[in-house]
PDB file of C-alpha atoms in Angstrom:
ATOM      1  CA  CYS A  43     -98.010 -77.275 -64.348  1.00  0.00           C
ATOM      2  CA  CYS A  44     -97.159 -80.981 -62.560  1.00  0.00           C
ATOM      3  CA  GLN A  45     -97.921 -80.400 -58.777  1.00  0.00           C
ATOM      4  CA  PRO A  46    -100.848 -82.184 -57.111  1.00  0.00           C
ATOM      5  CA  ASN A  47    -103.880 -79.967 -56.860  1.00  0.00           C
ATOM      6  CA  ASN A  48    -102.997 -79.433 -52.948  1.00  0.00           C
ATOM      7  CA  GLN A  49     -99.524 -78.189 -53.568  1.00  0.00           C
ATOM      8  CA  HIS A  50    -100.917 -75.356 -56.285  1.00  0.00           C
ATOM      9  CA  ASP A  51    -103.579 -74.338 -53.977  1.00  0.00           C
ATOM     10  CA  GLU A  52    -101.381 -73.802 -51.079  1.00  0.00           C
ATOM     11  CA  ALA A  53     -98.994 -71.830 -53.497  1.00  0.00           C
ATOM     12  CA  SER A  54    -102.119 -70.024 -54.467  1.00  0.00           C
ATOM     13  CA  GLU A  55    -102.953 -69.159 -51.078  1.00  0.00           C
ATOM     14  CA  ALA A  56     -99.240 -68.104 -50.026  1.00  0.00           C
ATOM     15  CA  ALA A  57     -99.399 -65.657 -52.971  1.00  0.00           C
ATOM     16  CA  ARG A  58    -102.712 -64.088 -51.990  1.00  0.00           C
ATOM     17  CA  PHE A  59    -101.716 -63.790 -48.582  1.00  0.00           C
ATOM     18  CA  ASN A  60     -98.150 -62.234 -49.622  1.00  0.00           C
ATOM     19  CA  ALA A  61    -100.000 -59.489 -52.029  1.00  0.00           C
ATOM     20  CA  GLU A  62    -102.395 -58.351 -49.388  1.00  0.00           C
ATOM     21  CA  LEU A  63     -99.511 -58.018 -46.928  1.00  0.00           C
ATOM     22  CA  LEU A  64     -97.620 -56.334 -49.660  1.00  0.00           C
ATOM     23  CA  ARG A  65    -100.578 -53.754 -50.321  1.00  0.00           C
ATOM     24  CA  THR A  66    -100.936 -53.252 -46.274  1.00  0.00           C
ATOM     25  CA  VAL A  67     -97.502 -52.107 -45.884  1.00  0.00           C
ATOM     26  CA  ALA A  68     -97.116 -50.195 -49.311  1.00  0.00           C
ATOM     27  CA  LYS A  69    -100.300 -48.168 -48.071  1.00  0.00           C
ATOM     28  CA  LEU A  70     -98.708 -47.554 -45.025  1.00  0.00           C
ATOM     29  CA  ASP A  71     -95.570 -46.431 -46.129  1.00  0.00           C
ATOM     30  CA  ARG A  72     -97.295 -43.957 -48.417  1.00  0.00           C
ATOM     31  CA  GLU A  73     -99.668 -42.340 -45.679  1.00  0.00           C
ATOM     32  CA  LEU A  74     -96.419 -42.175 -43.265  1.00  0.00           C
ATOM     33  CA  GLY A  75     -94.375 -40.863 -45.991  1.00  0.00           C
ATOM     34  CA  ASN A  76     -91.063 -41.605 -44.611  1.00  0.00           C
ATOM     35  CA  CYS A  77     -91.309 -45.444 -44.355  1.00  0.00           C
ATOM     36  CA  ASP A  78     -89.923 -48.018 -46.808  1.00  0.00           C
ATOM     37  CA  HIS A  79     -91.285 -51.907 -46.143  1.00  0.00           C
ATOM     38  CA  THR A  80     -87.966 -53.068 -48.235  1.00  0.00           C
ATOM     39  CA  LYS A  81     -86.354 -52.404 -45.039  1.00  0.00           C
ATOM     40  CA  CYS A  82     -87.804 -55.155 -42.904  1.00  0.00           C
ATOM     41  CA  THR A  83     -85.329 -57.607 -41.766  1.00  0.00           C
ATOM     42  CA  SER A  84     -87.917 -59.977 -40.001  1.00  0.00           C
ATOM     43  CA  SER A  85     -87.921 -63.870 -41.128  1.00  0.00           C
ATOM     44  CA  GLY A  86     -88.642 -63.971 -44.797  1.00  0.00           C
ATOM     45  CA  ASN A  87     -87.913 -59.959 -44.917  1.00  0.00           C
ATOM     46  CA  ASP A  88     -91.508 -59.835 -45.348  1.00  0.00           C
ATOM     47  CA  CYS A  89     -92.860 -57.205 -42.766  1.00  0.00           C
ATOM     48  CA  CYS A  90     -94.681 -59.958 -41.070  1.00  0.00           C
ATOM     49  CA  ALA A  91     -93.485 -60.921 -37.473  1.00  0.00           C
ATOM     50  CA  PRO A  92     -96.802 -61.967 -35.511  1.00  0.00           C
ATOM     51  CA  ASP A  93     -96.234 -61.837 -31.842  1.00  0.00           C
ATOM     52  CA  GLU A  94     -98.240 -65.292 -31.408  1.00  0.00           C
ATOM     53  CA  VAL A  95     -95.193 -67.009 -32.694  1.00  0.00           C
ATOM     54  CA  GLY A  96     -92.813 -64.781 -31.162  1.00  0.00           C
ATOM     55  CA  GLU A  97     -91.200 -63.348 -34.173  1.00  0.00           C
ATOM     56  CA  GLU A  98     -89.457 -59.998 -33.774  1.00  0.00           C
ATOM     57  CA  LYS A  99     -90.072 -57.285 -35.768  1.00  0.00           C
ATOM     58  CA  THR A 100     -86.580 -55.564 -37.154  1.00  0.00           C
ATOM     59  CA  CYS A 101     -85.756 -53.019 -39.542  1.00  0.00           C
ATOM     60  CA  ALA A 102     -82.349 -52.285 -41.655  1.00  0.00           C
ATOM     61  CA  ASP A 103     -80.323 -49.099 -41.699  1.00  0.00           C
ATOM     62  CA  GLY A 104     -81.454 -47.672 -38.642  1.00  0.00           C
ATOM     63  CA  PHE A 105     -84.840 -47.617 -39.659  1.00  0.00           C
ATOM     64  CA  LYS A 106     -87.762 -48.102 -36.933  1.00  0.00           C
ATOM     65  CA  VAL A 107     -90.670 -50.589 -36.616  1.00  0.00           C
ATOM     66  CA  VAL A 108     -94.018 -49.005 -36.679  1.00  0.00           C
ATOM     67  CA  ARG A 109     -96.385 -51.573 -36.310  1.00  0.00           C
ATOM     68  CA  ALA A 110     -99.586 -51.737 -39.049  1.00  0.00           C
ATOM     69  CA  ASN A 111    -101.990 -53.273 -36.617  1.00  0.00           C
ATOM     70  CA  ALA A 112    -103.056 -55.474 -39.628  1.00  0.00           C
ATOM     71  CA  PRO A 113    -103.008 -58.942 -40.333  1.00  0.00           C
ATOM     72  CA  CYS A 114    -100.428 -60.937 -42.039  1.00  0.00           C
ATOM     73  CA  TRP A 115    -100.607 -64.333 -43.595  1.00  0.00           C
ATOM     74  CA  SER A 116    -102.842 -66.357 -41.715  1.00  0.00           C
ATOM     75  CA  TYR A 117    -102.084 -64.153 -38.687  1.00  0.00           C
ATOM     76  CA  LYS A 118    -104.464 -61.628 -37.089  1.00  0.00           C
ATOM     77  CA  GLU A 119    -101.786 -59.163 -36.461  1.00  0.00           C
ATOM     78  CA  GLY A 120     -98.094 -58.780 -37.130  1.00  0.00           C
ATOM     79  CA  ALA A 121     -97.989 -56.716 -40.118  1.00  0.00           C
ATOM     80  CA  TYR A 122     -95.440 -54.074 -39.914  1.00  0.00           C
ATOM     81  CA  THR A 123     -93.147 -51.295 -41.954  1.00  0.00           C
ATOM     82  CA  CYS A 124     -90.075 -49.401 -41.245  1.00  0.00           C
ATOM     83  CA  CYS A 125     -89.730 -45.692 -41.157  1.00  0.00           C
ATOM     84  CA  GLN A 126     -86.875 -43.513 -40.993  1.00  0.00           C
ATOM     85  CA  PRO A 127     -86.040 -42.239 -37.533  1.00  0.00           C
ATOM     86  CA  SER A 128     -87.853 -38.688 -36.775  1.00  0.00           C
ATOM     87  CA  ASN A 129     -90.925 -37.549 -34.694  1.00  0.00           C
ATOM     88  CA  LYS A 130     -91.811 -40.734 -33.562  1.00  0.00           C
ATOM     89  CA  GLN A 131     -95.511 -39.011 -32.110  1.00  0.00           C
ATOM     90  CA  HIS A 132     -96.208 -38.144 -35.549  1.00  0.00           C
ATOM     91  CA  GLU A 133     -95.706 -41.676 -37.018  1.00  0.00           C
ATOM     92  CA  GLU A 134     -97.661 -43.081 -34.183  1.00  0.00           C
ATOM     93  CA  SER A 135    -100.560 -40.980 -34.656  1.00  0.00           C
ATOM     94  CA  GLU A 136    -100.256 -41.286 -38.408  1.00  0.00           C
ATOM     95  CA  ALA A 137    -100.198 -45.258 -37.789  1.00  0.00           C
ATOM     96  CA  GLU A 138    -103.105 -45.147 -35.608  1.00  0.00           C
ATOM     97  CA  ARG A 139    -105.050 -42.729 -38.234  1.00  0.00           C
ATOM     98  CA  PHE A 140    -104.457 -45.508 -41.038  1.00  0.00           C
ATOM     99  CA  ASN A 141    -105.254 -48.479 -38.856  1.00  0.00           C
ATOM    100  CA  ALA A 142    -108.585 -46.980 -38.337  1.00  0.00           C
ATOM    101  CA  GLU A 143    -109.366 -46.912 -42.233  1.00  0.00           C
ATOM    102  CA  LEU A 144    -108.282 -50.590 -42.652  1.00  0.00           C
TER     103      LEU A 144
END
């Protein structure tokens, strides 16, 4: 409504970045089958923790970090999801296959 154009543009850009990130991690969740991006506990609980800014990728309830090797927000990398502890080698190979499809 009453925001100057640049504030509205920034909000629109943030919403676009957030939507892209959610699509990426939700797709990874579906591909791996035992993951849940709602378990992300990095700053903002948004499954975006770029190495470039030193943000740690973390998960709740004993879930383990699986990197998406995909961009998040305006960073080249940092997207991740959280997976139940299980066969780590299987999770890594599935994540690699997912990344090849991006």
